Amino acid sequence: AKEGQKETTPGACQSLCHVKTGKVQGWQKFWLRRSGPAGQLDTLFHYACLQFRSHRGNEIMKKYQLTVTAREGTGRSASRRLRKAEKIPAILYGKHTKPENLAVNGPEFVKLRKEIGGKAALIELKRDAGATALSFLQEIQRDPITDKYLHLDLQEVKENEKMIINVSLHVVGEAYGVKTEGGILETASHRLRIRCLPKDLPDFIEVNVTELKVGETIHVSELKPLPGVEFLDDKSQAVVICVEPPAEEVGAVAAPV
């Protein structure tokens, strides 16, 4: 499945941003504001999320929301009817519940995917009856021609139980072997399997390659430990490799002008 594109806020704050908080029925609500001309405050956006303290200091992990409805019909015909109504067929399954067929609002999900980007994220599913379920996206099916969403698999999780999830890799820094030795950086593992509580879920797994030289490899066993996070892939599995450039490129560089 293709990753949703990240959206950036157009323009930049003219001066220091201010954050105002307030509790609403057990939720922590935030309004991000900026100072505009003549000291006026312009609201950029607001969102609500449960307070999830993670290993990233005092940062509050955001829990995204998605509205779902029960889906009675199954099969291709029923799925086609849903998509014509701008809804996406989905299924929710978990360790303690039976699989549940759902329908997701298409435009709302597209907006959510753009907001999440490539991060690992918890999604709170809100039903018409008011019931909620905490989940994450397990699998996304898209049409190879139109790129439209065809089906979603959602994994239900519990706040007090550890979950297994794939998290994207985020390479940080410029490798010594690339900068100084003319090497090429290759990412051998784009996603890694981890086990953690929902509150400890990182947005991504960060790998610093600054000291990596040509011929060297960073393995799973060498990743920086994260509090509450257990890496499940083989410890000897390669994550990032710095390799020598192809022979023809080396020859081209060495050839006299």
PDB file of C-alpha atoms in Angstrom, residues 7-256:
ATOM      1  CA  GLU A   7       0.801  18.011   4.423  1.00  0.00           C
ATOM      2  CA  THR A   8       2.699  21.100   5.474  1.00  0.00           C
ATOM      3  CA  THR A   9       1.078  24.232   6.808  1.00  0.00           C
ATOM      4  CA  PRO A  10       1.455  27.007   4.192  1.00  0.00           C
ATOM      5  CA  GLY A  11       3.411  30.047   5.306  1.00  0.00           C
ATOM      6  CA  ALA A  12       5.235  30.469   8.570  1.00  0.00           C
ATOM      7  CA  CYS A  13       4.313  31.960  11.904  1.00  0.00           C
ATOM      8  CA  GLN A  14       5.004  35.681  11.990  1.00  0.00           C
ATOM      9  CA  SER A  15       5.982  35.526  15.634  1.00  0.00           C
ATOM     10  CA  LEU A  16       6.074  33.216  18.609  1.00  0.00           C
ATOM     11  CA  CYS A  17       3.290  30.606  18.728  1.00  0.00           C
ATOM     12  CA  HIS A  18       1.146  30.282  21.824  1.00  0.00           C
ATOM     13  CA  VAL A  19      -0.558  27.140  23.039  1.00  0.00           C
ATOM     14  CA  LYS A  20      -3.713  27.252  25.101  1.00  0.00           C
ATOM     15  CA  THR A  21      -5.074  24.156  26.793  1.00  0.00           C
ATOM     16  CA  GLY A  22      -8.311  23.208  28.433  1.00  0.00           C
ATOM     17  CA  LYS A  23      -9.955  19.975  29.565  1.00  0.00           C
ATOM     18  CA  VAL A  24     -13.236  18.926  27.980  1.00  0.00           C
ATOM     19  CA  GLN A  25     -14.898  15.840  29.511  1.00  0.00           C
ATOM     20  CA  GLY A  26     -11.606  14.114  30.301  1.00  0.00           C
ATOM     21  CA  TRP A  27     -10.016  15.151  26.996  1.00  0.00           C
ATOM     22  CA  GLN A  28      -7.163  17.592  26.654  1.00  0.00           C
ATOM     23  CA  LYS A  29      -7.968  20.155  23.969  1.00  0.00           C
ATOM     24  CA  PHE A  30      -5.370  22.335  22.285  1.00  0.00           C
ATOM     25  CA  TRP A  31      -5.594  25.520  20.266  1.00  0.00           C
ATOM     26  CA  LEU A  32      -2.424  26.468  18.414  1.00  0.00           C
ATOM     27  CA  ARG A  33      -2.430  30.206  17.806  1.00  0.00           C
ATOM     28  CA  ARG A  34       0.001  32.685  16.341  1.00  0.00           C
ATOM     29  CA  SER A  35       0.444  36.413  16.697  1.00  0.00           C
ATOM     30  CA  GLY A  36      -0.565  38.259  13.550  1.00  0.00           C
ATOM     31  CA  PRO A  37      -0.511  41.940  12.609  1.00  0.00           C
ATOM     32  CA  ALA A  38      -1.260  44.403  15.406  1.00  0.00           C
ATOM     33  CA  GLY A  39      -0.918  41.622  17.953  1.00  0.00           C
ATOM     34  CA  GLN A  40      -4.065  39.820  16.790  1.00  0.00           C
ATOM     35  CA  LEU A  41      -4.264  36.089  17.402  1.00  0.00           C
ATOM     36  CA  ASP A  42      -5.241  33.899  14.458  1.00  0.00           C
ATOM     37  CA  THR A  43      -6.330  30.335  15.215  1.00  0.00           C
ATOM     38  CA  LEU A  44      -4.411  27.901  13.003  1.00  0.00           C
ATOM     39  CA  PHE A  45      -6.078  24.707  14.110  1.00  0.00           C
ATOM     40  CA  HIS A  46      -7.408  22.832  17.103  1.00  0.00           C
ATOM     41  CA  TYR A  47      -7.732  19.201  17.957  1.00  0.00           C
ATOM     42  CA  ALA A  48      -8.623  17.003  20.896  1.00  0.00           C
ATOM     43  CA  CYS A  49      -6.735  13.991  22.126  1.00  0.00           C
ATOM     44  CA  LEU A  50      -6.458  11.837  25.227  1.00  0.00           C
ATOM     45  CA  GLN A  51      -3.384  12.526  27.301  1.00  0.00           C
ATOM     46  CA  PHE A  52      -0.837   9.866  26.408  1.00  0.00           C
ATOM     47  CA  ARG A  53       2.581  10.481  27.930  1.00  0.00           C
ATOM     48  CA  SER A  54       5.260   8.751  25.887  1.00  0.00           C
ATOM     49  CA  HIS A  55       9.022   8.248  26.188  1.00  0.00           C
ATOM     50  CA  ARG A  56       9.524  11.477  24.243  1.00  0.00           C
ATOM     51  CA  GLY A  57       9.596  13.609  27.385  1.00  0.00           C
ATOM     52  CA  ASN A  58       6.534  15.724  28.082  1.00  0.00           C
ATOM     53  CA  GLU A  59       5.185  15.399  24.547  1.00  0.00           C
ATOM     54  CA  ILE A  60       1.598  14.168  24.453  1.00  0.00           C
ATOM     55  CA  MET A  61       0.962  11.396  21.959  1.00  0.00           C
ATOM     56  CA  LYS A  62      -1.871  12.353  19.675  1.00  0.00           C
ATOM     57  CA  LYS A  63      -4.687   9.914  19.240  1.00  0.00           C
ATOM     58  CA  TYR A  64      -6.451  10.414  15.924  1.00  0.00           C
ATOM     59  CA  GLN A  65     -10.188   9.959  15.488  1.00  0.00           C
ATOM     60  CA  LEU A  66     -12.190   8.282  12.724  1.00  0.00           C
ATOM     61  CA  THR A  67     -15.962   7.864  12.420  1.00  0.00           C
ATOM     62  CA  VAL A  68     -17.163   4.368  11.445  1.00  0.00           C
ATOM     63  CA  THR A  69     -20.523   2.685  10.942  1.00  0.00           C
ATOM     64  CA  ALA A  70     -21.595  -0.960  10.971  1.00  0.00           C
ATOM     65  CA  ARG A  71     -21.550  -2.664   7.575  1.00  0.00           C
ATOM     66  CA  GLU A  72     -24.205  -5.309   6.993  1.00  0.00           C
ATOM     67  CA  GLY A  73     -23.580  -6.450   3.435  1.00  0.00           C
ATOM     68  CA  THR A  74     -20.366  -8.185   2.348  1.00  0.00           C
ATOM     69  CA  GLY A  75     -18.956  -9.230  -0.990  1.00  0.00           C
ATOM     70  CA  ARG A  76     -18.023  -7.329  -4.147  1.00  0.00           C
ATOM     71  CA  SER A  77     -21.464  -5.909  -4.906  1.00  0.00           C
ATOM     72  CA  ALA A  78     -21.914  -4.505  -1.410  1.00  0.00           C
ATOM     73  CA  SER A  79     -18.379  -3.083  -1.460  1.00  0.00           C
ATOM     74  CA  ARG A  80     -18.980  -1.388  -4.807  1.00  0.00           C
ATOM     75  CA  ARG A  81     -22.144   0.221  -3.467  1.00  0.00           C
ATOM     76  CA  LEU A  82     -20.225   1.547  -0.473  1.00  0.00           C
ATOM     77  CA  ARG A  83     -17.488   3.051  -2.635  1.00  0.00           C
ATOM     78  CA  LYS A  84     -20.073   4.753  -4.844  1.00  0.00           C
ATOM     79  CA  ALA A  85     -21.383   6.371  -1.656  1.00  0.00           C
ATOM     80  CA  GLU A  86     -17.812   7.573  -0.889  1.00  0.00           C
ATOM     81  CA  LYS A  87     -17.313   5.005   1.860  1.00  0.00           C
ATOM     82  CA  ILE A  88     -14.515   2.485   2.308  1.00  0.00           C
ATOM     83  CA  PRO A  89     -15.195  -1.123   3.390  1.00  0.00           C
ATOM     84  CA  ALA A  90     -13.214  -2.030   6.485  1.00  0.00           C
ATOM     85  CA  ILE A  91     -12.826  -4.770   9.072  1.00  0.00           C
ATOM     86  CA  LEU A  92     -11.884  -4.445  12.732  1.00  0.00           C
ATOM     87  CA  TYR A  93     -10.415  -7.415  14.547  1.00  0.00           C
ATOM     88  CA  GLY A  94      -8.660  -7.945  17.840  1.00  0.00           C
ATOM     89  CA  LYS A  95      -7.599 -10.474  20.444  1.00  0.00           C
ATOM     90  CA  HIS A  96     -10.732 -10.100  22.565  1.00  0.00           C
ATOM     91  CA  THR A  97     -13.408  -9.402  19.951  1.00  0.00           C
ATOM     92  CA  LYS A  98     -14.883 -11.036  16.875  1.00  0.00           C
ATOM     93  CA  PRO A  99     -14.120  -9.451  13.474  1.00  0.00           C
ATOM     94  CA  GLU A 100     -16.499  -6.581  12.780  1.00  0.00           C
ATOM     95  CA  ASN A 101     -17.387  -5.298   9.304  1.00  0.00           C
ATOM     96  CA  LEU A 102     -17.335  -1.517   9.147  1.00  0.00           C
ATOM     97  CA  ALA A 103     -17.741   1.338   6.688  1.00  0.00           C
ATOM     98  CA  VAL A 104     -15.445   4.370   6.825  1.00  0.00           C
ATOM     99  CA  ASN A 105     -16.196   7.796   5.428  1.00  0.00           C
ATOM    100  CA  GLY A 106     -13.892   8.116   2.401  1.00  0.00           C
ATOM    101  CA  PRO A 107     -13.087  11.864   2.437  1.00  0.00           C
ATOM    102  CA  GLU A 108     -12.555  11.761   6.214  1.00  0.00           C
ATOM    103  CA  PHE A 109     -10.092   8.882   5.880  1.00  0.00           C
ATOM    104  CA  VAL A 110      -8.171  10.586   3.051  1.00  0.00           C
ATOM    105  CA  LYS A 111      -7.774  13.648   5.257  1.00  0.00           C
ATOM    106  CA  LEU A 112      -6.668  11.477   8.172  1.00  0.00           C
ATOM    107  CA  ARG A 113      -4.047   9.677   6.088  1.00  0.00           C
ATOM    108  CA  LYS A 114      -2.551  12.964   4.938  1.00  0.00           C
ATOM    109  CA  GLU A 115      -2.378  14.123   8.527  1.00  0.00           C
ATOM    110  CA  ILE A 116      -0.712  10.939   9.739  1.00  0.00           C
ATOM    111  CA  GLY A 117       1.703  10.643   6.809  1.00  0.00           C
ATOM    112  CA  GLY A 118       4.179   7.809   7.340  1.00  0.00           C
ATOM    113  CA  LYS A 119       3.998   7.807  11.145  1.00  0.00           C
ATOM    114  CA  ALA A 120       2.783   4.982  13.324  1.00  0.00           C
ATOM    115  CA  ALA A 121      -0.476   6.199  14.837  1.00  0.00           C
ATOM    116  CA  LEU A 122      -3.295   5.185  17.136  1.00  0.00           C
ATOM    117  CA  ILE A 123      -6.794   5.746  15.778  1.00  0.00           C
ATOM    118  CA  GLU A 124      -9.860   5.939  17.972  1.00  0.00           C
ATOM    119  CA  LEU A 125     -12.894   4.629  16.087  1.00  0.00           C
ATOM    120  CA  LYS A 126     -16.133   6.420  16.932  1.00  0.00           C
ATOM    121  CA  ARG A 127     -19.437   4.692  16.248  1.00  0.00           C
ATOM    122  CA  ASP A 128     -22.869   6.254  15.844  1.00  0.00           C
ATOM    123  CA  ALA A 129     -23.991   4.763  19.165  1.00  0.00           C
ATOM    124  CA  GLY A 130     -21.137   6.507  20.953  1.00  0.00           C
ATOM    125  CA  ALA A 131     -18.989   3.409  21.557  1.00  0.00           C
ATOM    126  CA  THR A 132     -15.281   3.703  20.792  1.00  0.00           C
ATOM    127  CA  ALA A 133     -12.415   1.345  20.006  1.00  0.00           C
ATOM    128  CA  LEU A 134      -8.676   2.025  19.973  1.00  0.00           C
ATOM    129  CA  SER A 135      -6.925   0.694  16.859  1.00  0.00           C
ATOM    130  CA  PHE A 136      -4.163   1.068  14.303  1.00  0.00           C
ATOM    131  CA  LEU A 137      -4.042   0.496  10.557  1.00  0.00           C
ATOM    132  CA  GLN A 138      -2.871  -3.042   9.853  1.00  0.00           C
ATOM    133  CA  GLU A 139      -3.306  -3.104   6.070  1.00  0.00           C
ATOM    134  CA  ILE A 140      -4.553  -0.826   3.297  1.00  0.00           C
ATOM    135  CA  GLN A 141      -5.678  -1.997  -0.139  1.00  0.00           C
ATOM    136  CA  ARG A 142      -5.642   0.494  -3.012  1.00  0.00           C
ATOM    137  CA  ASP A 143      -6.610   0.268  -6.665  1.00  0.00           C
ATOM    138  CA  PRO A 144      -3.378  -0.043  -8.704  1.00  0.00           C
ATOM    139  CA  ILE A 145      -4.807   2.138 -11.504  1.00  0.00           C
ATOM    140  CA  THR A 146      -6.956   4.786  -9.790  1.00  0.00           C
ATOM    141  CA  ASP A 147      -5.061   4.675  -6.455  1.00  0.00           C
ATOM    142  CA  LYS A 148      -8.381   4.845  -4.607  1.00  0.00           C
ATOM    143  CA  TYR A 149      -8.793   3.074  -1.271  1.00  0.00           C
ATOM    144  CA  LEU A 150     -10.503  -0.305  -1.628  1.00  0.00           C
ATOM    145  CA  HIS A 151     -10.391  -1.842   1.849  1.00  0.00           C
ATOM    146  CA  LEU A 152      -8.958  -1.234   5.326  1.00  0.00           C
ATOM    147  CA  ASP A 153      -7.837  -3.697   7.999  1.00  0.00           C
ATOM    148  CA  LEU A 154      -7.879  -2.234  11.500  1.00  0.00           C
ATOM    149  CA  GLN A 155      -6.327  -3.935  14.526  1.00  0.00           C
ATOM    150  CA  GLU A 156      -8.010  -3.252  17.857  1.00  0.00           C
ATOM    151  CA  VAL A 157      -5.745  -2.736  20.873  1.00  0.00           C
ATOM    152  CA  LYS A 158      -6.182  -2.151  24.596  1.00  0.00           C
ATOM    153  CA  GLU A 159      -4.431   0.654  26.454  1.00  0.00           C
ATOM    154  CA  ASN A 160      -3.156  -1.740  29.142  1.00  0.00           C
ATOM    155  CA  GLU A 161      -1.964  -4.503  26.767  1.00  0.00           C
ATOM    156  CA  LYS A 162       1.158  -4.631  24.649  1.00  0.00           C
ATOM    157  CA  MET A 163       0.670  -4.689  20.890  1.00  0.00           C
ATOM    158  CA  ILE A 164       2.802  -5.726  17.907  1.00  0.00           C
ATOM    159  CA  ILE A 165       3.056  -3.182  15.119  1.00  0.00           C
ATOM    160  CA  ASN A 166       5.298  -2.297  12.164  1.00  0.00           C
ATOM    161  CA  VAL A 167       6.910   1.138  12.467  1.00  0.00           C
ATOM    162  CA  SER A 168       8.697   3.065   9.698  1.00  0.00           C
ATOM    163  CA  LEU A 169      12.414   3.804   9.821  1.00  0.00           C
ATOM    164  CA  HIS A 170      13.623   7.415   9.862  1.00  0.00           C
ATOM    165  CA  VAL A 171      17.270   7.967   8.866  1.00  0.00           C
ATOM    166  CA  VAL A 172      18.926  10.974  10.513  1.00  0.00           C
ATOM    167  CA  GLY A 173      22.205  12.663   9.576  1.00  0.00           C
ATOM    168  CA  GLU A 174      24.630  12.383   6.666  1.00  0.00           C
ATOM    169  CA  ALA A 175      26.805   9.276   6.717  1.00  0.00           C
ATOM    170  CA  TYR A 176      30.578   9.788   6.936  1.00  0.00           C
ATOM    171  CA  GLY A 177      30.978   7.215   4.171  1.00  0.00           C
ATOM    172  CA  VAL A 178      28.715   9.221   1.850  1.00  0.00           C
ATOM    173  CA  LYS A 179      30.109  12.644   2.686  1.00  0.00           C
ATOM    174  CA  THR A 180      33.809  11.775   2.800  1.00  0.00           C
ATOM    175  CA  GLU A 181      34.321   8.431   1.042  1.00  0.00           C
ATOM    176  CA  GLY A 182      31.875   8.740  -1.850  1.00  0.00           C
ATOM    177  CA  GLY A 183      29.766   5.815  -0.669  1.00  0.00           C
ATOM    178  CA  ILE A 184      26.057   5.187  -1.170  1.00  0.00           C
ATOM    179  CA  LEU A 185      23.601   4.790   1.692  1.00  0.00           C
ATOM    180  CA  GLU A 186      21.109   1.941   1.339  1.00  0.00           C
ATOM    181  CA  THR A 187      18.142   1.284   3.619  1.00  0.00           C
ATOM    182  CA  ALA A 188      17.827  -2.473   4.052  1.00  0.00           C
ATOM    183  CA  SER A 189      14.786  -2.382   6.363  1.00  0.00           C
ATOM    184  CA  HIS A 190      12.164   0.279   5.752  1.00  0.00           C
ATOM    185  CA  ARG A 191       9.892  -0.939   8.582  1.00  0.00           C
ATOM    186  CA  LEU A 192      10.586  -2.764  11.843  1.00  0.00           C
ATOM    187  CA  ARG A 193       8.337  -4.876  14.062  1.00  0.00           C
ATOM    188  CA  ILE A 194       8.081  -3.745  17.665  1.00  0.00           C
ATOM    189  CA  ARG A 195       6.093  -4.660  20.770  1.00  0.00           C
ATOM    190  CA  CYS A 196       4.945  -1.967  23.199  1.00  0.00           C
ATOM    191  CA  LEU A 197       2.028  -0.488  25.090  1.00  0.00           C
ATOM    192  CA  PRO A 198      -0.039   2.033  23.123  1.00  0.00           C
ATOM    193  CA  LYS A 199       1.316   4.874  25.274  1.00  0.00           C
ATOM    194  CA  ASP A 200       4.898   3.980  24.261  1.00  0.00           C
ATOM    195  CA  LEU A 201       4.275   3.816  20.504  1.00  0.00           C
ATOM    196  CA  PRO A 202       6.890   5.938  18.671  1.00  0.00           C
ATOM    197  CA  ASP A 203       6.024   7.848  15.500  1.00  0.00           C
ATOM    198  CA  PHE A 204       8.978   6.129  13.814  1.00  0.00           C
ATOM    199  CA  ILE A 205      12.269   4.391  14.586  1.00  0.00           C
ATOM    200  CA  GLU A 206      15.097   6.922  14.329  1.00  0.00           C
ATOM    201  CA  VAL A 207      18.521   5.755  13.089  1.00  0.00           C
ATOM    202  CA  ASN A 208      21.504   8.120  13.212  1.00  0.00           C
ATOM    203  CA  VAL A 209      23.966   7.300  10.399  1.00  0.00           C
ATOM    204  CA  THR A 210      26.433  10.155  10.941  1.00  0.00           C
ATOM    205  CA  GLU A 211      29.348   7.871  11.893  1.00  0.00           C
ATOM    206  CA  LEU A 212      28.613   5.150   9.322  1.00  0.00           C
ATOM    207  CA  LYS A 213      31.562   4.461   6.988  1.00  0.00           C
ATOM    208  CA  VAL A 214      31.791   2.619   3.662  1.00  0.00           C
ATOM    209  CA  GLY A 215      31.488  -1.125   4.260  1.00  0.00           C
ATOM    210  CA  GLU A 216      29.732  -0.720   7.597  1.00  0.00           C
ATOM    211  CA  THR A 217      26.202  -1.778   8.549  1.00  0.00           C
ATOM    212  CA  ILE A 218      23.820  -0.832  11.311  1.00  0.00           C
ATOM    213  CA  HIS A 219      21.949  -3.895  12.591  1.00  0.00           C
ATOM    214  CA  VAL A 220      18.803  -4.182  14.691  1.00  0.00           C
ATOM    215  CA  SER A 221      20.959  -4.974  17.731  1.00  0.00           C
ATOM    216  CA  GLU A 222      22.693  -1.586  17.362  1.00  0.00           C
ATOM    217  CA  LEU A 223      19.546   0.529  17.371  1.00  0.00           C
ATOM    218  CA  LYS A 224      19.105   3.030  20.169  1.00  0.00           C
ATOM    219  CA  PRO A 225      16.912   1.509  22.904  1.00  0.00           C
ATOM    220  CA  LEU A 226      13.509   3.111  23.401  1.00  0.00           C
ATOM    221  CA  PRO A 227      11.810   2.914  26.814  1.00  0.00           C
ATOM    222  CA  GLY A 228       8.939   0.446  26.730  1.00  0.00           C
ATOM    223  CA  VAL A 229       9.730  -0.689  23.161  1.00  0.00           C
ATOM    224  CA  GLU A 230      10.964  -4.174  22.224  1.00  0.00           C
ATOM    225  CA  PHE A 231      12.441  -4.834  18.770  1.00  0.00           C
ATOM    226  CA  LEU A 232      11.149  -8.150  17.420  1.00  0.00           C
ATOM    227  CA  ASP A 233      13.168  -8.516  14.217  1.00  0.00           C
ATOM    228  CA  ASP A 234      16.303 -10.672  14.197  1.00  0.00           C
ATOM    229  CA  LYS A 235      19.123  -8.872  16.016  1.00  0.00           C
ATOM    230  CA  SER A 236      21.484  -9.523  13.094  1.00  0.00           C
ATOM    231  CA  GLN A 237      19.092  -8.057  10.526  1.00  0.00           C
ATOM    232  CA  ALA A 238      20.627  -5.194   8.545  1.00  0.00           C
ATOM    233  CA  VAL A 239      18.880  -1.844   8.859  1.00  0.00           C
ATOM    234  CA  VAL A 240      21.128   0.640   7.025  1.00  0.00           C
ATOM    235  CA  ILE A 241      24.222  -0.087   4.896  1.00  0.00           C
ATOM    236  CA  CYS A 242      26.881   2.210   3.447  1.00  0.00           C
ATOM    237  CA  VAL A 243      28.265   0.607   0.285  1.00  0.00           C
ATOM    238  CA  GLU A 244      30.924   1.522  -2.234  1.00  0.00           C
ATOM    239  CA  PRO A 245      29.750   3.197  -5.444  1.00  0.00           C
ATOM    240  CA  PRO A 246      29.474   0.986  -8.575  1.00  0.00           C
ATOM    241  CA  ALA A 247      32.781   0.239 -10.321  1.00  0.00           C
ATOM    242  CA  GLU A 248      31.906   2.346 -13.383  1.00  0.00           C
ATOM    243  CA  GLU A 249      31.284   5.375 -11.158  1.00  0.00           C
ATOM    244  CA  VAL A 250      34.619   4.865  -9.397  1.00  0.00           C
ATOM    245  CA  GLY A 251      36.357   4.604 -12.765  1.00  0.00           C
ATOM    246  CA  ALA A 252      34.667   7.730 -14.029  1.00  0.00           C
ATOM    247  CA  VAL A 253      35.823   9.672 -11.001  1.00  0.00           C
ATOM    248  CA  ALA A 254      39.416   8.363 -11.291  1.00  0.00           C
ATOM    249  CA  ALA A 255      39.709   8.982 -15.035  1.00  0.00           C
ATOM    250  CA  PRO A 256      41.798  12.036 -15.972  1.00  0.00           C
TER     251      PRO A 256
END
